[in-house]
Short mmCIF file of C-alpha atoms in Angstrom, two decimals:
data_model
loop_
_atom_site.label_atom_id
_atom_site.label_comp_id
_atom_site.label_asym_id
_atom_site.label_seq_id
_atom_site.Cartn_x
_atom_site.Cartn_y
_atom_site.Cartn_z
CA MET A 1 0.00 0.00 0.00
CA THR A 2 1.44 3.36 -0.98
CA THR A 3 0.53 6.65 0.54
CA GLY A 4 0.48 10.04 -1.10
CA PRO A 5 2.65 12.97 -0.21
CA SER A 6 2.47 14.40 3.30
CA PRO A 7 0.22 17.41 3.81
CA LYS A 8 2.10 20.68 3.42
CA ALA A 9 2.05 22.84 6.56
CA PHE A 10 3.25 26.19 7.81
CA VAL A 11 3.86 27.03 11.47
CA SER A 12 2.26 30.13 12.91
CA TRP A 13 5.54 31.44 14.31
CA SER A 14 5.47 33.79 17.30
CA SER A 15 9.27 33.47 17.73
CA GLY A 16 8.72 31.98 21.18
CA LYS A 17 9.25 28.62 22.86
CA ASP A 18 5.72 27.31 22.35
CA SER A 19 5.78 27.76 18.58
CA ALA A 20 9.30 26.29 18.55
CA TRP A 21 8.13 23.22 20.46
CA ALA A 22 5.01 22.88 18.29
CA LEU A 23 7.33 22.86 15.26
CA HIS A 24 9.57 20.27 16.92
CA GLN A 25 6.63 18.03 17.84
CA SER A 26 5.22 18.32 14.32
CA ARG A 27 8.55 17.36 12.80
CA LEU A 28 8.85 14.38 15.16
CA ALA A 29 5.36 13.17 14.30
CA GLY A 30 6.34 13.18 10.63
CA GLU A 31 2.75 13.50 9.47
CA MET A 32 3.21 16.82 7.67
CA ASP A 33 5.82 18.46 5.48
CA ILE A 34 6.69 21.62 7.41
CA ALA A 35 7.27 24.06 4.57
CA GLY A 36 7.72 27.39 6.34
CA LEU A 37 6.98 29.88 9.09
CA LEU A 38 4.30 32.58 9.08
CA THR A 39 4.79 35.59 11.34
CA THR A 40 3.08 38.94 11.80
CA THR A 41 5.41 41.88 12.29
CA ASN A 42 4.89 45.45 13.40
CA GLN A 43 5.88 47.77 10.52
CA ALA A 44 6.50 50.74 12.80
CA PHE A 45 9.01 48.97 15.03
CA ASP A 46 10.47 46.14 12.88
CA ARG A 47 9.54 43.60 15.51
CA VAL A 48 7.43 40.46 15.79
CA ALA A 49 3.91 41.59 16.58
CA MET A 50 3.30 38.88 19.22
CA HIS A 51 6.48 39.11 21.33
CA GLY A 52 8.27 42.28 20.22
CA VAL A 53 11.35 40.32 19.15
CA ARG A 54 13.55 42.14 16.63
CA GLU A 55 13.10 41.02 13.04
CA SER A 56 16.83 40.26 12.81
CA LEU A 57 16.38 37.59 15.52
CA LEU A 58 13.26 36.28 13.78
CA GLU A 59 15.21 35.93 10.53
CA ALA A 60 18.07 34.19 12.36
CA GLN A 61 15.59 31.70 13.83
CA ALA A 62 14.21 30.89 10.37
CA THR A 63 17.74 30.47 9.01
CA GLN A 64 18.71 28.09 11.83
CA LEU A 65 15.52 26.11 11.28
CA CYS A 66 16.20 25.92 7.53
CA LEU A 67 12.68 27.13 6.81
CA PRO A 68 11.46 29.99 4.64
CA LEU A 69 9.89 32.86 6.55
CA THR A 70 6.74 34.62 5.40
CA LYS A 71 6.24 37.92 7.19
CA ILE A 72 2.94 39.76 7.30
CA PRO A 73 3.80 43.40 8.06
CA LEU A 74 1.02 44.99 10.11
CA PRO A 75 0.45 48.73 10.40
CA TRP A 76 0.62 50.36 13.82
CA PRO A 77 -1.92 50.63 15.25
CA CYS A 78 -3.60 47.74 13.48
CA PRO A 79 -7.39 47.55 13.62
CA ASN A 80 -8.80 44.02 13.52
CA ASP A 81 -10.34 44.46 10.06
CA ALA A 82 -6.90 45.38 8.64
CA TYR A 83 -5.37 42.37 10.40
CA GLU A 84 -8.00 40.04 8.98
CA THR A 85 -7.59 41.43 5.45
CA LEU A 86 -3.80 41.04 5.55
CA MET A 87 -4.00 37.58 7.09
CA GLY A 88 -6.65 36.54 4.54
CA SER A 89 -4.34 37.57 1.70
CA ALA A 90 -1.48 35.58 3.24
CA ILE A 91 -3.71 32.52 3.59
CA GLU A 92 -4.68 32.80 -0.09
CA ARG A 93 -0.99 32.85 -1.07
CA LEU A 94 -0.27 29.82 1.11
CA LEU A 95 -3.19 27.94 -0.43
CA ALA A 96 -1.90 28.77 -3.91
CA ASP A 97 1.43 27.22 -2.85
CA GLY A 98 -0.30 24.01 -1.75
CA VAL A 99 -0.35 24.57 2.02
CA THR A 100 -3.15 22.59 3.69
CA HIS A 101 -2.34 22.87 7.42
CA MET A 102 -1.29 25.56 9.91
CA VAL A 103 0.44 24.52 13.14
CA PHE A 104 -0.16 26.62 16.25
CA GLY A 105 1.67 26.50 19.59
CA ASP A 106 -1.41 27.39 21.63
CA LEU A 107 -1.95 25.60 24.93
CA PHE A 108 -5.15 26.74 26.64
CA LEU A 109 -6.86 29.91 25.46
CA GLU A 110 -10.19 28.66 24.14
CA ASP A 111 -11.18 32.06 22.72
CA ILE A 112 -7.95 32.34 20.70
CA ARG A 113 -8.37 28.81 19.37
CA ALA A 114 -12.01 29.48 18.46
CA TYR A 115 -10.94 32.66 16.64
CA ARG A 116 -8.19 30.83 14.69
CA ASP A 117 -10.55 27.97 13.84
CA GLY A 118 -13.21 30.45 12.70
CA GLN A 119 -10.80 32.41 10.53
CA LEU A 120 -9.50 29.26 8.84
CA ALA A 121 -12.94 27.61 8.46
CA GLY A 122 -13.73 27.11 4.81
CA THR A 123 -10.30 28.25 3.58
CA GLY A 124 -8.90 24.78 2.92
CA ILE A 125 -6.29 25.15 5.66
CA THR A 126 -6.72 22.91 8.70
CA PRO A 127 -5.49 24.21 12.07
CA VAL A 128 -3.28 21.84 14.09
CA TYR A 129 -2.54 22.25 17.83
CA PRO A 130 0.12 19.73 18.90
CA LEU A 131 0.50 21.24 22.39
CA TRP A 132 -3.16 21.85 23.17
CA GLY A 133 -4.18 21.09 26.75
CA ARG A 134 -0.74 19.93 27.88
CA ASP A 135 0.18 20.38 31.55
CA THR A 136 2.58 23.33 31.57
CA ALA A 137 4.96 21.96 34.23
CA THR A 138 5.29 18.66 32.38
CA LEU A 139 5.63 20.47 29.06
CA ALA A 140 8.35 22.78 30.42
CA ARG A 141 10.35 19.79 31.70
CA GLU A 142 9.91 18.03 28.35
CA MET A 143 11.15 21.13 26.51
CA ILE A 144 14.20 21.48 28.71
CA ASP A 145 14.98 17.76 28.59
CA GLY A 146 14.59 17.94 24.80
CA GLY A 147 17.29 20.60 24.55
CA LEU A 148 15.11 23.64 23.91
CA GLU A 149 16.73 26.80 25.22
CA ALA A 150 14.92 30.04 25.86
CA ILE A 151 15.92 33.34 27.37
CA VAL A 152 13.39 35.20 29.51
CA ALA A 153 12.89 38.45 27.62
CA CYS A 154 10.03 39.98 29.60
CA VAL A 155 8.83 39.59 33.18
CA ASP A 156 5.62 40.66 34.87
CA PRO A 157 7.03 41.88 38.21
CA LYS A 158 3.67 41.15 39.85
CA GLN A 159 4.25 37.46 39.04
CA LEU A 160 8.02 37.04 39.14
CA ASP A 161 11.03 39.02 40.35
CA ALA A 162 12.50 41.28 37.65
CA SER A 163 15.90 39.59 38.13
CA PHE A 164 14.55 36.67 36.04
CA ALA A 165 14.73 38.83 32.89
CA GLY A 166 17.67 37.66 30.78
CA ARG A 167 17.92 34.25 32.39
CA ARG A 168 18.35 31.16 30.26
CA ILE A 169 15.76 28.44 30.72
#
């Protein structure tokens, strides 16, 4: 029995550890051909919209991962209708390139997942959540044991002492 080619997927890339681990888990599963990264950036500041990481670091990540990077530059401020128009255009381009799946690193936020699912409904792109519902303590240990390294870039001082900023995890 022969099987056809693996579905072609992009990773919704925030530049953070969860999207990195979702990519890793997707590659390990071997069920999809991970063909690239999709990231929204802030045009005014040349940074990743989600985490504020400099675009130069974002590009270095893509280079190290050996994956093409598709950036969606967002205006600042960016009203939701502009976001949805720009994202819709990006999805159309991905579809034209044969992409059928989008991998997300989301863990728990039901409203975010429902929004993503709603936006992709009917487009031909299936959302995939390899980390969904995972226990965060177990997941963090798995990431560390698996060799993932992260540097704390931002700290909420109401939750954690500011001295944690800059620490390697």
